Coordinates of C-alpha atoms in Angstrom, one line a residue:
M1 CA 19.9 32.3 79.0
K2 CA 17.8 33.5 81.9
R3 CA 14.3 33.3 79.6
L4 CA 15.3 29.8 78.8
K5 CA 16.1 28.9 82.0
Q6 CA 12.5 29.6 83.2
I7 CA 10.9 28.0 80.2
V8 CA 12.6 24.9 81.0
N9 CA 11.8 25.1 84.5
E10 CA 8.2 25.7 83.4
L11 CA 7.9 22.4 81.2
K12 CA 8.8 20.3 83.5
S13 CA 6.7 21.6 86.2
R14 CA 4.0 21.0 84.2
Q15 CA 5.0 17.9 82.5
D16 CA 1.5 16.3 82.8
T17 CA -0.5 18.9 81.0
P18 CA 2.2 20.7 79.1
D19 CA 1.7 24.0 77.6
A20 CA 1.7 24.3 72.8
A21 CA 2.5 27.6 73.5
L22 CA 5.2 27.3 75.9
M23 CA 6.7 24.0 73.6
R24 CA 6.6 26.5 71.0
E25 CA 8.5 28.7 72.3
F26 CA 10.9 26.9 74.3
I27 CA 11.8 25.2 70.6
F28 CA 12.2 28.9 68.6
Y29 CA 13.8 30.6 71.4
S30 CA 16.9 30.8 70.9
P31 CA 19.2 32.0 74.3
K32 CA 21.9 34.4 73.6
M33 CA 25.6 34.0 75.1
P34 CA 27.2 37.9 75.8
L35 CA 30.4 38.3 73.5
R36 CA 33.5 37.6 75.3
L37 CA 36.2 40.3 75.1
H38 CA 37.9 38.7 72.1
Q39 CA 35.1 38.9 70.2
E40 CA 33.8 42.7 71.5
Q41 CA 37.5 43.3 69.3
L42 CA 37.0 41.8 66.6
I43 CA 33.7 43.6 65.9
A44 CA 35.6 46.4 66.8
V45 CA 37.9 46.1 63.9
S46 CA 34.9 44.7 61.3
K47 CA 33.1 46.4 58.4
Q48 CA 29.0 46.5 60.4
F49 CA 26.2 46.7 57.7
S50 CA 22.9 45.8 58.8
L51 CA 20.0 44.3 55.8
Q52 CA 16.3 43.2 55.9
V53 CA 14.7 40.1 55.7
F54 CA 11.4 38.8 55.9
D55 CA 10.2 37.0 58.5
T56 CA 7.5 34.9 56.4
Y57 CA 6.6 32.8 59.8
F58 CA 6.6 34.5 62.7
T59 CA 5.2 38.1 62.6
K60 CA 4.8 38.7 58.3
A61 CA 7.1 41.1 58.8
N62 CA 10.4 42.8 58.4
V63 CA 13.5 41.7 60.9
T64 CA 17.0 43.4 60.9
I65 CA 20.2 41.1 60.6
N66 CA 23.7 42.3 61.6
C67 CA 26.1 41.7 59.1
F68 CA 29.9 42.0 59.9
S69 CA 33.5 41.8 57.7
W70 CA 37.0 41.8 57.7
G71 CA 39.1 42.4 55.0
N72 CA 38.2 43.8 51.6
G73 CA 39.4 41.2 48.7
K74 CA 37.6 40.0 45.7
R75 CA 36.6 36.6 46.8
K76 CA 33.8 36.2 49.2
V77 CA 33.6 33.8 52.6
L78 CA 29.9 33.8 54.3
L79 CA 30.1 32.1 57.7
T80 CA 26.7 31.3 58.9
H81 CA 26.8 30.3 62.7
G82 CA 24.4 27.6 64.4
W83 CA 21.5 27.6 67.1
A84 CA 22.2 29.7 69.7
S85 CA 24.9 30.7 68.9
K86 CA 26.5 34.4 66.7
A87 CA 28.9 35.6 64.1
L88 CA 31.7 35.5 66.4
D89 CA 31.8 32.3 67.7
F90 CA 33.7 31.3 64.8
Y91 CA 36.2 33.5 66.1
E92 CA 39.2 31.3 65.7
L93 CA 38.2 30.5 62.2
I94 CA 38.1 34.2 61.4
I95 CA 41.5 34.9 62.7
E96 CA 43.0 32.6 60.4
L97 CA 41.1 33.1 57.7
Q98 CA 42.5 37.4 58.2
K99 CA 46.2 35.7 56.9
I100 CA 44.6 34.3 53.4
D101 CA 45.2 36.9 50.6
D102 CA 42.1 38.7 48.1
L103 CA 39.4 37.4 51.2
E104 CA 36.7 39.2 52.3
I105 CA 35.2 37.1 55.5
I106 CA 31.7 38.5 55.7
A107 CA 29.3 37.1 58.6
F108 CA 25.9 37.6 60.6
D109 CA 23.9 37.2 63.4
A110 CA 20.8 34.9 62.4
P111 CA 17.3 37.0 63.5
G112 CA 17.0 35.9 67.4
N113 CA 20.9 35.3 67.5
G114 CA 23.5 37.3 68.8
S115 CA 22.6 41.5 68.3
S116 CA 20.0 40.7 65.5
V117 CA 16.7 41.6 67.6
S118 CA 14.1 39.0 67.4
E119 CA 11.6 37.5 69.7
F120 CA 12.0 33.7 67.8
S121 CA 14.3 32.6 64.5
N122 CA 13.7 29.3 62.8
L123 CA 15.7 27.5 60.0
M124 CA 14.1 30.0 56.7
L125 CA 15.2 33.1 59.0
Y126 CA 18.8 31.3 58.7
A127 CA 18.4 30.5 54.7
D128 CA 16.9 33.9 54.1
S129 CA 19.4 35.6 56.4
V130 CA 22.1 33.6 53.7
K131 CA 20.1 34.3 50.7
A132 CA 20.1 38.6 51.6
I133 CA 23.6 38.8 52.3
S134 CA 24.1 36.9 49.2
L135 CA 21.8 39.1 46.7
K136 CA 21.9 42.4 48.2
Y137 CA 26.0 42.2 49.4
A138 CA 28.1 40.6 48.1
Q139 CA 27.8 36.4 46.3
P140 CA 29.8 34.3 48.1
D141 CA 32.4 32.3 46.6
V142 CA 32.8 30.1 49.8
L143 CA 30.4 29.6 51.9
I144 CA 31.0 28.2 55.5
G145 CA 28.0 26.7 57.8
H146 CA 27.9 25.5 61.5
S147 CA 25.2 22.5 62.5
L148 CA 21.9 24.8 61.6
G149 CA 23.6 26.7 59.3
G150 CA 25.4 24.1 57.8
M151 CA 21.8 23.3 56.2
A152 CA 20.1 26.8 55.7
N153 CA 23.2 27.3 53.7
V154 CA 22.0 24.2 51.8
I155 CA 18.1 25.1 51.6
A156 CA 19.9 29.1 50.2
V157 CA 22.6 27.5 47.6
Q158 CA 20.0 25.5 46.1
E159 CA 17.0 27.9 46.0
L160 CA 19.3 30.7 44.8
S161 CA 20.8 28.2 42.1
I162 CA 24.1 29.6 42.6
T163 CA 27.2 27.3 43.1
P164 CA 30.0 28.4 44.7
N165 CA 33.8 27.5 44.2
L166 CA 33.5 26.3 47.5
L167 CA 31.0 24.9 50.4
V168 CA 32.0 24.0 53.8
S169 CA 29.4 22.0 56.2
I170 CA 30.7 21.4 59.5
A171 CA 28.7 19.2 62.0
P172 CA 25.2 20.2 59.9
L173 CA 22.3 18.6 61.0
I174 CA 20.4 16.2 58.7
K175 CA 17.5 15.5 60.6
L176 CA 15.4 18.4 61.7
R177 CA 12.7 17.0 63.3
E178 CA 14.8 14.3 65.3
N179 CA 16.3 17.7 66.8
F180 CA 13.6 19.1 68.5
E181 CA 12.1 15.6 69.6
Q182 CA 15.5 15.4 71.7
S183 CA 15.3 18.9 73.0
L184 CA 12.0 18.0 74.1
D185 CA 13.4 14.5 75.2
S186 CA 15.2 17.1 77.3
V187 CA 12.5 18.2 79.5
N188 CA 10.9 14.9 79.6
I189 CA 7.6 16.3 77.0
G190 CA 5.9 12.7 76.6
A191 CA 5.0 11.4 73.0
K192 CA 1.6 12.6 73.1
D193 CA 2.4 16.3 74.1
Q194 CA 5.2 15.9 71.2
D195 CA 2.6 14.6 68.4
I196 CA 0.9 18.1 70.1
F197 CA 4.3 20.7 68.8
F198 CA 4.4 18.4 65.6
S199 CA 0.9 18.9 64.2
N200 CA 1.1 22.3 65.0
F201 CA 4.3 22.9 63.6
A202 CA 2.5 21.3 60.0
H203 CA 0.1 24.3 60.7
E204 CA 2.3 27.2 60.9
F205 CA 5.3 26.4 58.7
P206 CA 2.6 24.5 56.8
V207 CA 5.0 21.3 56.1
P208 CA 6.2 18.7 58.6
A209 CA 8.7 19.3 60.0
E210 CA 10.4 15.7 58.4
H211 CA 10.2 17.5 55.9
F212 CA 13.3 19.5 56.1
N213 CA 16.2 16.3 56.1
L214 CA 18.7 17.4 54.8
T215 CA 19.0 13.4 53.2
E216 CA 15.7 14.4 51.2
L217 CA 16.5 17.9 50.5
Y218 CA 19.6 17.9 48.9
H219 CA 19.9 18.1 45.2
L220 CA 23.2 20.4 44.9
D221 CA 25.1 18.5 42.2
A222 CA 27.8 16.2 42.4
D223 CA 30.5 18.7 40.8
L224 CA 30.5 21.0 43.8
E225 CA 33.3 20.9 45.9
H226 CA 31.6 20.4 49.5
F227 CA 33.6 19.4 52.1
L228 CA 32.2 18.1 55.5
A229 CA 33.7 17.8 58.9
F230 CA 31.7 15.9 61.5
D231 CA 32.8 13.9 65.1
P232 CA 31.4 10.8 64.4
A233 CA 30.4 10.9 68.8
D234 CA 28.1 13.8 68.1
H235 CA 25.3 13.7 70.3
I236 CA 23.5 16.9 68.4
S237 CA 23.8 15.6 64.5
P238 CA 24.1 11.8 65.4
Y239 CA 26.3 10.4 62.4
L240 CA 23.3 7.7 61.7
F241 CA 21.3 10.6 60.3
L242 CA 24.8 11.5 58.8
K243 CA 25.7 8.4 57.4
E244 CA 22.7 8.1 55.4
F245 CA 23.3 11.4 53.7
L246 CA 26.8 11.1 53.1
A247 CA 25.6 7.4 51.2
K248 CA 23.3 9.2 49.2
N249 CA 25.8 11.9 48.1
P250 CA 29.1 9.7 47.9
A251 CA 30.7 13.3 45.8
I252 CA 30.9 15.1 49.5
N253 CA 34.3 15.4 50.6
A254 CA 33.9 13.7 54.2
K255 CA 36.8 13.8 56.5
S256 CA 36.2 12.8 60.7
F257 CA 37.5 14.5 63.8
E258 CA 37.3 12.6 66.5
E259 CA 36.7 14.0 70.0
V260 CA 36.0 17.3 69.0
G261 CA 32.2 18.0 69.8
H262 CA 29.2 19.2 67.7
Y263 CA 30.4 22.9 69.4
K264 CA 34.4 22.6 70.1
I265 CA 34.6 21.7 66.9
L266 CA 34.5 25.0 65.6
K267 CA 37.4 26.0 67.7
S268 CA 39.3 22.3 66.8
A269 CA 42.9 23.5 65.5
D270 CA 42.9 20.8 63.0
V271 CA 39.4 22.0 61.3
I272 CA 40.2 25.5 61.0
E273 CA 43.5 24.2 59.0
D274 CA 42.2 21.7 56.8
I275 CA 39.1 24.4 55.6
V276 CA 42.3 27.2 55.9
E277 CA 44.2 24.8 53.4
R278 CA 41.1 24.7 51.0
I279 CA 40.1 27.9 50.6
S280 CA 43.9 28.6 50.8
A281 CA 44.3 26.5 47.5
F282 CA 41.1 28.0 45.8
S283 CA 42.3 31.2 46.1
T284 CA 45.4 30.2 44.5
T285 CA 43.8 28.9 41.6

């Protein structure tokens, strides 16, 4: 978090001539929050393992993701956290999922997040982490993703050509470019300089940021059970974008949870109860 504050202060102090490298660092550096005691206690009783993920765009080398699991059931549930988050931010959900018989609950810290060391992170590293767990550890029966993790899960499932029994998206990001614009706006980066960032992005990845638009990228079968939880007043993942996405994909079972916000939705007792009921029903079939 300290480094992020430094980056923000530098960008705000150089509004007339913002540095392209600093804008890049601002977007791709994920701030880290330390574990709280209850999260440390839950990690202490987990099975811990590590996997390698190839960083295609930044270092062009393998990076390590730290993974955790609880239970040894035959049915596998994979949790994919959002940006600037970590596996144990699913604490409340993990506690409730542990009450379901025959589950193994798997979570991980994406590169550059939590305990997984990497200078920078991006959406594809998230998706590749999901793919690594699916191919090298266990193919999940249920995938649950929050925010950027929701988008990453969709990309990973499609690239793996697998059909889970249940896909759960919690306040998923729909349009990545607009999310970047919102972040750059927050530090007063003007349109002209934002254009420089997006031009550099397209060279580095090498697709434009607007390519990562879930409304266009989503091609999962309508028969897949996909539950989506959202807050209509969410400012990080605006309902305007979600509404367009859901209109194009009417088979998705979307449910509104008011006044929970983008981050606190993970702790919402109503959201957790709904997810647990769906997984319990799946587990008994």
